Amino acid sequence: MAVHIPGLIAIVVFYLLILAVGLWAARKTGLKKGQSSTEEVMLAGRDIGLFVGCFTVTATWVGGGFINGSSEIVVQSGLVWCQAPVGYGISLLFGGIFFADKMRRSKYNTMLDPFNRKYGDLMGALLYIPAMLGEMFWSAAILSALGATLAVILDIDTTLSILISAAISLLYTLVGGLYSVAYTDVVQLICIFIGLWVSVPFAMTNSASKSIIVDSSSSPLSSTWLGEVARTDIGIYMDTFLLLIFGGIPWQVYFQRVLSARTVNIARILSFAGGFGCMFMAIPAVLIGAIASNTDWNQTAYDKQVNGSIPTDELGLTLPLVLRYLTPDAVSFIGLGAVSAAVMSSTDSSLLSSSSMFARNVFGVVYTRCTKKRLSDGMTIWVMRFTQVIIAGCACAMAITVKSIYYLFYLCSDLVFVILFPQLACAVYLHDTNAYGSLLGFIIGLIFRLLGGEPGLGLPPSIIYPWYDKDAGQRFPFRSLTMIITFVTVILGSYLFRVLFKSGCLPIEFDIFNSFTDRPRTVLTSAPPPIEIAKLPSDVPSSYQPYVLDDLHEWKVNLNKRGHDNPVFRQESYKTDKLVYNGAAEQPLKTVTKL
């Protein structure tokens, strides 16, 4: 079929609108004057208000994978298995309750900063790997959703549509940072809301669509779009729910919004608003899935239907198929704008968050260790831009090759849940954990997860858990078990190495992470403003050294006041000479804080 010209024009206009808003917002980072700072690009100067914050948190989660995947799973397994909207919504609520306050008060720049402060820069860099993979899977899922939508509605090549959409998101993210991402999110979320809700009535009233009202007395739920959970699937169901809830917390795309909030209260409120917003925005996508499930596709122009239903290998196209064949052309173009908005609102966030972590917690660590200097703002921004290009390319390659949108959407939380969540909980709440326990937890958790198998990646299970089925695979909630194993390993491993070092069984020289020594770790913060030191009288002994506040001490003291375990300073009384100034009585020098 030929390319649909009116639809193509509509999508071009929409893309230009988003690009214009992104470039306009980029002015706030100092783009015009060439004075962009790292904090401006990463965190919008920590100046995101409540209105924009609520929009950007919701729009970040409500991506193409979110709405397309929700429609897909309703047709495939029923509403009861559409767990992502509720799971991710609850994860944002839990994030606001347990993590938003602590992270924002600590004034971190990325989600990996707590690991860097508590476990050292090497562990922070290592934990970037699962975080980066999660972001990449996420970007691939949403780009795949957009490619499928454009291919169905406009008859545009899928690969071309994915590349163009990624390029536009990349462009305004490169120049504007979080300001551009946040302000375009406002426009995009409005487009998603209008586009999907406008499409639902037309699709529901199409002559090929049947009523979605379910009469449980006339037919079992398993035969309707509601679906059901079989007794043998309870383990899988609970495992998936826990994965989405707790695996939805340790994401840089979420914490970037929390850390950019103007105040702690705003950070907490936007988390709650985002949670409820995610669940609300999934309603039209779920309704579209229900409509598709109750449609006789023989009565439509869709020529790939099988016995009046969408074939299994085409279920990822459920939402665009409904827009194309069950709504008028004008309405389908509005819905297409909604899908495009959803994709770009999440793609730009993913690119920015993963590049922020790499530039600060990986490249910054390596640079500081090699040169003994901090990375400048200008170099950090350019490293971020280079990383965004690389990650966008990798995500496009995955989006083009992987078929199932919902599977990518689900897989992106797997590693984050198994490895990152227990690590983050320990770093924030358990003061006695250390880098050695964290490293052991990382290794043991990764091993157990791989041994559990992953059919979608062609990885057979090496550990056969209870209730295993050759066709269905692991029915036991082994991912949740692996997460618990990681959590326990971090705690017990930390205790073991503390005992070994404190008792002298391991020489303190072997403490490569500096967990039990006073040697300072790599500091990634920007230098504080210079502190004015009052002049001392001339008769002060030459051996006296005035105490000068430095950024390492400032961070450590603040962290200690917030309850973090950073025993880096101690009080010691120094025997010094006495001072006589202007004939006043002699006063001994006060206790000096020694690092």
XYZ file of C-alpha atoms in Angstrom:
595
model
C 0.000 0.000 0.000
C 1.083 3.587 -0.604
C 2.122 5.948 2.139
C -0.855 7.813 3.598
C 0.058 11.429 2.780
C -2.461 13.286 5.048
C -1.445 11.158 8.017
C 2.222 11.687 7.244
C 1.703 15.454 7.154
C -0.126 15.300 10.502
C 2.678 13.383 12.182
C 5.331 15.731 10.724
C 3.468 18.733 12.151
C 3.259 17.016 15.520
C 6.981 16.204 15.504
C 7.845 19.792 14.609
C 5.674 21.049 17.483
C 7.473 18.821 19.999
C 10.853 19.784 18.590
C 9.990 23.495 18.811
C 8.893 23.163 22.450
C 12.058 21.223 23.282
C 14.336 23.809 21.690
C 12.428 26.659 23.353
C 12.860 25.029 26.758
C 16.566 24.508 26.040
C 17.102 28.248 26.482
C 16.669 27.818 30.236
C 19.850 25.736 30.414
C 21.930 28.646 29.155
C 22.117 27.284 25.609
C 22.033 30.702 23.972
C 24.878 32.036 26.124
C 26.864 28.815 26.104
C 26.767 28.722 29.920
C 25.080 25.376 30.563
C 26.074 23.716 33.826
C 25.902 20.042 34.703
C 23.134 20.607 37.250
C 21.109 22.624 34.751
C 21.309 19.868 32.139
C 20.855 16.891 34.481
C 18.395 18.312 37.000
C 17.038 21.547 35.505
C 18.787 23.461 38.284
C 16.609 21.646 40.860
C 13.843 24.059 39.915
C 11.020 21.789 38.678
C 7.724 22.882 40.210
C 4.672 20.859 41.140
C 2.719 21.318 37.895
C 5.507 20.443 35.461
C 6.819 17.779 37.848
C 3.538 15.854 37.975
C 3.271 15.948 34.197
C 6.839 14.816 33.557
C 6.708 11.912 36.047
C 3.450 10.613 34.579
C 4.523 11.114 30.960
C 7.826 9.335 31.583
C 6.091 6.118 32.643
C 3.173 6.370 30.220
C 5.294 5.530 27.187
C 4.611 3.653 23.992
C 5.418 0.342 25.661
C 3.012 1.220 28.458
C -0.069 1.899 26.323
C 0.676 -0.501 23.441
C 1.733 -3.245 25.832
C -1.389 -2.809 27.962
C -3.642 -3.263 24.935
C -1.596 -6.259 23.786
C -1.751 -8.153 27.073
C -5.520 -7.599 27.486
C -6.126 -9.329 24.141
C -3.552 -12.041 24.789
C -4.294 -13.003 28.423
C -7.064 -10.764 29.751
C -7.332 -7.696 31.944
C -6.300 -9.554 35.084
C -2.838 -10.091 33.567
C -2.391 -6.407 32.676
C -0.253 -5.832 35.743
C 2.136 -3.145 34.531
C -0.103 -0.068 35.043
C -1.049 -1.032 38.599
C 2.410 -2.363 39.443
C 4.270 0.711 38.228
C 1.664 2.987 39.791
C 2.197 1.361 43.200
C 5.966 1.538 42.702
C 5.744 5.328 42.333
C 3.634 5.524 45.495
C 6.186 3.439 47.410
C 8.992 5.528 45.954
C 7.334 8.679 47.253
C 6.828 7.160 50.707
C 10.199 5.499 51.288
C 12.798 7.054 48.970
C 11.828 10.492 47.607
C 12.373 12.296 50.912
C 15.771 10.753 51.655
C 17.121 11.129 48.126
C 16.016 14.753 47.688
C 17.262 15.840 51.116
C 20.663 14.338 50.337
C 20.844 16.438 47.152
C 22.151 13.597 45.067
C 22.601 14.092 41.334
C 21.859 10.539 40.170
C 20.347 7.355 41.542
C 23.842 5.829 41.771
C 25.195 8.525 44.104
C 24.041 6.696 47.274
C 26.079 3.686 46.166
C 29.055 5.882 45.501
C 28.827 7.521 48.931
C 28.343 4.312 50.861
C 30.187 1.656 48.866
C 32.726 3.709 46.931
C 33.057 4.744 43.322
C 33.933 1.289 41.970
C 30.705 -0.317 43.173
C 28.746 2.684 41.939
C 30.234 2.184 38.474
C 29.525 -1.571 38.561
C 25.869 -1.056 39.490
C 25.522 1.179 36.445
C 25.397 -1.964 34.283
C 21.932 -3.257 35.328
C 20.620 0.312 35.479
C 21.822 1.018 31.931
C 20.425 -2.267 30.578
C 17.049 -1.482 32.122
C 16.987 1.948 30.494
C 18.010 0.481 27.137
C 15.299 -2.209 27.224
C 12.804 0.476 28.165
C 13.794 2.697 25.222
C 13.697 -0.266 22.834
C 10.187 -1.194 23.966
C 8.747 2.240 23.378
C 10.534 2.769 20.056
C 9.249 -0.614 18.895
C 5.731 0.471 19.834
C 5.988 3.625 17.752
C 7.466 1.829 14.753
C 4.626 -0.663 14.785
C 2.008 2.085 15.049
C 3.382 4.156 12.182
C 3.771 1.075 10.007
C 0.128 0.048 10.485
C -1.568 3.433 10.229
C 0.595 5.250 7.678
C 2.162 2.275 5.850
C 5.602 3.672 6.661
C 8.551 1.335 6.970
C 8.971 0.319 10.623
C 12.738 0.761 10.667
C 12.537 4.243 9.171
C 9.875 5.381 11.633
C 11.909 4.113 14.603
C 15.048 5.910 13.435
C 13.244 9.215 12.755
C 11.434 9.204 16.110
C 14.620 8.407 18.018
C 16.503 11.132 16.129
C 13.955 13.820 17.025
C 13.908 12.836 20.705
C 17.694 12.753 20.703
C 17.995 16.199 19.115
C 16.150 18.250 21.707
C 17.531 16.130 24.561
C 21.087 16.811 23.394
C 20.661 20.564 23.474
C 18.177 21.115 26.288
C 18.656 18.411 28.911
C 15.974 17.976 31.556
C 14.363 21.358 30.855
C 13.503 20.264 27.308
C 12.422 16.812 28.458
C 10.151 18.152 31.204
C 8.447 20.852 29.150
C 7.839 18.574 26.169
C 6.367 16.037 28.608
C 3.599 18.506 29.424
C 2.603 18.791 25.753
C 3.006 15.066 25.162
C 0.859 13.987 28.113
C -1.945 16.272 26.965
C -1.720 14.731 23.494
C -1.823 11.197 24.962
C -4.894 11.992 27.044
C -6.824 13.599 24.183
C -5.718 11.173 21.473
C -6.604 7.947 23.283
C -9.872 9.100 24.820
C -11.092 10.515 21.505
C -10.416 7.153 19.834
C -12.267 4.972 22.346
C -15.901 5.997 21.549
C -15.422 5.586 17.777
C -13.823 2.152 18.181
C -16.467 1.035 20.664
C -19.354 2.011 18.372
C -17.889 0.447 15.219
C -20.249 -2.102 13.635
C -17.604 -4.846 13.866
C -17.202 -4.346 17.630
C -19.295 -6.195 20.158
C -20.239 -4.956 23.604
C -17.432 -5.301 26.141
C -19.896 -5.721 29.005
C -19.315 -9.140 30.544
C -22.098 -11.389 31.831
C -20.384 -13.874 34.125
C -23.528 -16.024 34.330
C -23.534 -16.802 30.606
C -19.846 -17.410 29.983
C -16.762 -18.126 32.114
C -14.403 -15.231 32.747
C -11.554 -17.103 31.079
C -13.360 -16.773 27.743
C -13.811 -12.999 28.084
C -11.421 -10.069 27.902
C -11.269 -10.031 31.719
C -9.312 -13.298 31.841
C -8.482 -15.238 34.978
C -5.508 -16.511 36.965
C -5.328 -20.300 37.099
C -4.244 -21.927 40.334
C -1.059 -23.186 38.679
C -0.184 -19.610 37.619
C -0.433 -17.967 41.038
C 3.328 -18.166 41.569
C 4.049 -16.497 38.233
C 1.367 -13.875 38.867
C 2.734 -12.857 42.263
C 6.313 -12.917 40.988
C 5.425 -10.539 38.164
C 3.517 -8.202 40.463
C 6.395 -7.943 42.942
C 8.808 -7.426 40.059
C 6.793 -4.495 38.701
C 6.215 -2.883 42.104
C 9.708 -3.051 43.577
C 11.523 -3.236 40.254
C 9.823 0.027 39.293
C 11.511 2.012 42.068
C 15.280 2.065 41.339
C 15.085 3.913 38.019
C 17.092 6.996 37.169
C 14.191 8.335 35.071
C 12.141 8.484 38.270
C 14.816 9.763 40.628
C 15.904 12.386 38.108
C 12.470 13.966 38.578
C 12.628 13.575 42.350
C 16.088 15.141 42.556
C 15.114 18.000 40.236
C 12.093 18.993 42.338
C 12.212 22.441 43.889
C 11.515 21.149 47.418
C 11.303 17.861 49.284
C 7.525 18.143 49.558
C 7.184 18.636 45.815
C 9.372 15.567 45.233
C 7.052 13.489 47.410
C 3.828 14.869 45.919
C 4.851 14.393 42.298
C 5.620 10.744 43.108
C 2.087 10.232 44.399
C 0.564 12.142 41.484
C 2.603 10.106 39.010
C 1.437 6.847 40.566
C -2.242 7.680 40.267
C -1.633 9.267 36.848
C -0.115 6.044 35.495
C -3.108 3.968 36.526
C -5.565 6.524 35.145
C -3.790 6.899 31.791
C -3.886 3.115 31.279
C -7.721 3.067 31.209
C -8.166 4.001 27.511
C -5.409 1.558 26.469
C -7.146 -1.232 28.412
C -10.493 -0.344 26.834
C -8.917 -0.483 23.386
C -7.590 -3.955 24.217
C -11.060 -5.030 25.351
C -12.585 -3.670 22.150
C -10.019 -5.531 20.036
C -10.757 -8.731 21.930
C -14.506 -8.375 21.271
C -14.226 -7.424 17.597
C -15.047 -9.678 14.663
C -12.093 -8.815 12.464
C -13.725 -10.598 9.509
C -15.951 -7.550 9.200
C -12.998 -5.168 8.864
C -10.489 -4.521 6.088
C -7.768 -6.230 8.123
C -6.619 -9.092 5.902
C -4.321 -10.974 8.314
C -7.025 -12.028 10.767
C -7.361 -15.698 11.737
C -10.897 -16.900 12.477
C -11.995 -13.344 13.164
C -9.171 -12.649 15.626
C -5.769 -10.973 15.554
C -3.058 -13.636 15.030
C -0.612 -14.222 17.858
C 2.381 -12.739 16.048
C 0.406 -9.538 15.397
C -0.818 -8.925 18.965
C 1.857 -6.299 19.513
C -0.015 -4.223 16.909
C -3.342 -4.332 18.759
C -3.618 -0.619 19.500
C -2.602 0.619 16.039
C -4.878 -1.979 14.412
C -7.854 -0.644 16.371
C -6.961 2.915 15.427
C -6.566 1.991 11.762
C -9.579 -0.248 11.160
C -12.150 0.729 13.808
C -11.916 4.534 13.767
C -12.203 7.193 11.020
C -8.965 8.406 9.434
C -9.008 11.752 11.213
C -9.451 10.060 14.597
C -6.746 7.495 13.872
C -4.301 10.324 13.167
C -5.137 11.890 16.522
C -4.542 8.533 18.172
C -1.297 8.208 16.269
C -0.218 11.534 17.712
C -0.955 10.134 21.161
C 1.259 7.094 20.583
C 4.029 9.247 19.140
C 3.821 11.571 22.125
C 3.994 8.645 24.515
C 7.066 7.277 22.806
C 9.016 10.503 22.705
C 8.095 11.406 26.285
C 9.782 8.213 27.487
C 12.607 7.963 24.969
C 14.048 11.358 25.805
C 13.851 10.594 29.533
C 15.656 7.282 29.112
C 18.429 8.801 27.025
C 19.014 11.614 29.489
C 18.947 9.435 32.604
C 21.316 6.736 31.348
C 23.773 9.299 29.995
C 23.690 11.223 33.287
C 24.657 8.118 35.243
C 27.446 7.230 32.815
C 28.964 10.702 32.707
C 28.881 11.179 36.472
C 29.249 7.721 38.006
C 31.360 5.884 35.416
C 33.362 8.256 33.232
C 33.678 10.787 36.062
C 35.085 8.098 38.365
C 37.617 6.885 35.806
C 38.667 10.439 34.936
C 39.097 11.447 38.575
C 41.103 8.339 39.427
C 43.409 8.798 36.435
C 43.940 12.556 36.561
C 43.242 13.341 40.253
C 41.002 16.147 39.012
C 37.266 16.601 38.883
C 35.477 16.447 35.568
C 34.530 19.938 34.394
C 30.931 20.849 33.627
C 31.677 21.296 29.946
C 33.327 17.908 29.570
C 30.546 16.207 31.566
C 27.900 17.629 29.234
C 29.765 16.475 26.138
C 30.229 12.980 27.598
C 26.482 12.890 28.267
C 25.741 13.870 24.674
C 28.056 11.240 23.248
C 26.526 8.576 25.508
C 23.005 9.578 24.444
C 23.904 8.941 20.797
C 25.364 5.506 21.580
C 22.412 4.393 23.730
C 19.893 5.681 21.190
C 21.599 3.590 18.507
C 21.567 0.438 20.655
C 17.904 0.946 21.599
C 16.959 1.386 17.928
C 18.732 -1.868 17.028
C 16.824 -3.754 19.747
C 13.504 -2.165 18.774
C 13.953 -3.277 15.176
C 14.901 -6.887 15.994
C 12.691 -7.803 19.014
C 9.025 -8.491 18.267
C 7.028 -8.444 21.523
C 6.534 -4.973 22.969
C 5.122 -6.187 26.283
C 8.003 -8.622 26.743
C 10.567 -5.819 26.404
C 8.468 -3.663 28.702
C 8.432 -6.458 31.283
C 12.069 -7.526 30.846
C 13.417 -4.048 31.546
C 12.397 -4.341 35.207
C 13.848 -7.837 35.695
C 17.505 -7.008 36.343
C 16.533 -3.829 38.159
C 14.314 -5.795 40.536
C 16.718 -8.672 41.183
C 19.924 -6.646 41.620
C 19.326 -2.915 42.037
C 16.351 -2.779 44.382
C 17.952 -4.708 47.288
C 21.171 -2.732 46.783
C 19.338 0.603 46.934
C 17.331 -0.403 49.995
C 20.520 -1.444 51.806
C 22.401 1.720 50.806
C 19.627 4.004 52.028
C 18.335 2.188 55.111
C 20.927 -0.297 56.429
C 23.888 1.541 57.903
C 26.105 -1.478 58.520
C 26.323 -2.712 54.936
C 29.530 -2.133 52.996
C 31.052 -2.502 49.548
C 32.085 -6.127 50.050
C 28.549 -7.215 50.881
C 27.288 -5.184 47.932
C 29.720 -6.898 45.555
C 28.795 -10.347 46.853
C 25.104 -9.543 46.494
C 25.636 -8.381 42.918
C 27.489 -11.560 41.934
C 25.222 -14.041 43.749
C 22.039 -12.316 42.549
C 23.204 -12.289 38.931
C 24.211 -15.970 39.077
C 20.890 -17.100 40.543
C 18.941 -15.030 38.019
C 20.798 -16.503 35.058
C 20.470 -20.042 36.432
C 16.709 -19.532 36.614
C 16.615 -19.244 32.815
C 14.885 -16.830 30.445
C 12.984 -18.443 27.521
C 12.641 -15.161 25.633
C 16.430 -14.901 25.414
C 16.941 -18.583 24.664
C 18.459 -19.217 28.111
C 17.402 -22.641 29.498
C 16.929 -23.022 33.278
C 19.765 -24.693 35.180
C 17.916 -24.660 38.502
C 14.584 -26.470 38.453
C 12.359 -24.828 41.067
C 9.133 -26.372 42.435
C 6.109 -26.482 40.095
C 8.360 -26.421 37.009
C 6.559 -27.201 33.743
C 8.329 -28.086 30.508
C 5.955 -25.986 28.436
C 5.276 -23.058 30.788
C 8.746 -22.987 32.363
C 9.322 -21.794 35.925
C 6.048 -21.375 37.827
C 7.751 -20.725 41.138
C 8.330 -17.003 41.973
C 12.079 -17.433 41.514
C 12.731 -13.766 40.673
C 11.393 -12.684 44.045
C 13.442 -15.428 45.668
C 16.551 -14.206 43.838
C 15.882 -10.648 45.026
C 15.634 -11.893 48.619
C 18.863 -13.874 48.172
C 20.596 -10.715 46.932
C 19.266 -8.729 49.884
C 20.380 -11.313 52.458
C 23.768 -11.716 50.764
C 24.469 -7.987 50.998
C 23.688 -8.004 54.724
C 25.549 -11.213 55.649
C 28.481 -10.445 53.350
C 28.867 -7.002 54.911
C 28.833 -8.486 58.417
C 31.351 -11.187 57.450
C 33.912 -8.768 56.020
C 33.431 -6.344 58.903
C 34.320 -9.138 61.329
C 37.273 -10.276 59.211
C 38.800 -6.805 58.967
C 38.043 -5.682 62.514
C 39.427 -8.909 64.025
C 42.614 -8.719 61.974
C 41.963 -11.938 60.044
C 42.296 -9.829 56.921
C 45.010 -7.137 56.944
C 43.640 -3.629 56.631
C 45.894 -3.159 53.585
C 43.556 -5.489 51.688
C 40.633 -3.095 52.158
C 40.519 -2.083 48.494
C 37.153 -0.333 48.873
C 38.318 1.738 51.885
C 35.290 0.552 53.842
C 37.223 0.242 57.143
C 39.994 2.800 56.691
C 40.114 6.587 56.876
C 41.385 6.990 53.345
C 39.009 9.262 51.404
C 37.024 7.988 48.460
C 36.637 9.690 45.122
C 34.459 12.778 45.494
C 32.243 13.629 42.536
C 30.580 16.783 43.841
C 31.263 20.195 42.459
C 33.627 22.352 44.440
C 31.841 24.518 47.041
C 32.122 28.289 46.944
C 35.261 29.663 48.603
C 34.940 30.278 52.343
C 36.236 33.516 53.779
C 38.683 32.852 56.628
C 39.175 35.517 59.285
C 42.776 36.684 59.768
C 44.490 35.329 62.820
C 46.597 37.485 65.187
C 50.294 37.519 64.529
C 51.177 35.776 67.770
C 49.419 32.532 66.830
C 51.972 29.686 66.889
C 53.235 28.777 63.441
C 52.297 25.147 64.067
C 48.604 26.006 64.298
C 46.590 25.096 61.182
C 43.137 26.708 60.885
C 40.261 24.388 60.079
C 39.076 24.886 56.507
C 35.781 23.379 55.412
C 36.209 21.250 52.316
C 33.648 19.529 50.126
C 34.537 16.031 51.359
C 33.921 16.993 54.978
C 30.765 18.875 54.077
C 29.288 15.863 52.282
C 30.258 13.444 55.003
C 28.921 15.599 57.833
C 25.652 16.153 56.013
C 25.311 12.474 55.277
C 26.022 11.616 58.902
C 23.319 14.021 60.047
C 20.915 12.301 57.688
C 21.612 8.949 59.245
C 23.884 7.469 56.611
C 26.769 5.305 57.765
C 29.844 7.285 56.855
C 32.185 7.192 59.882
C 34.799 9.419 58.307
C 35.623 11.866 61.013
C 36.436 11.655 64.705
C 36.925 14.125 67.523
C 40.413 14.363 68.960
C 41.725 16.795 71.534
C 44.979 18.415 70.508
C 47.492 19.824 72.952
C 48.317 23.268 71.646
C 49.807 26.475 72.928
C 47.607 29.091 74.510
C 46.798 32.391 72.821
C 46.998 35.888 74.252
C 45.307 38.455 72.061
C 45.158 42.177 72.869
C 45.896 41.498 76.488
C 42.882 39.264 76.961
C 42.959 36.266 79.216
C 44.554 33.149 77.840
C 42.083 30.797 76.171
C 42.986 27.277 75.051
C 42.262 26.303 71.485
C 39.054 24.350 71.057
C 38.779 20.757 69.901
C 39.614 20.410 66.216
C 37.795 18.032 63.897
C 40.311 15.791 62.162
C 39.455 13.936 58.951
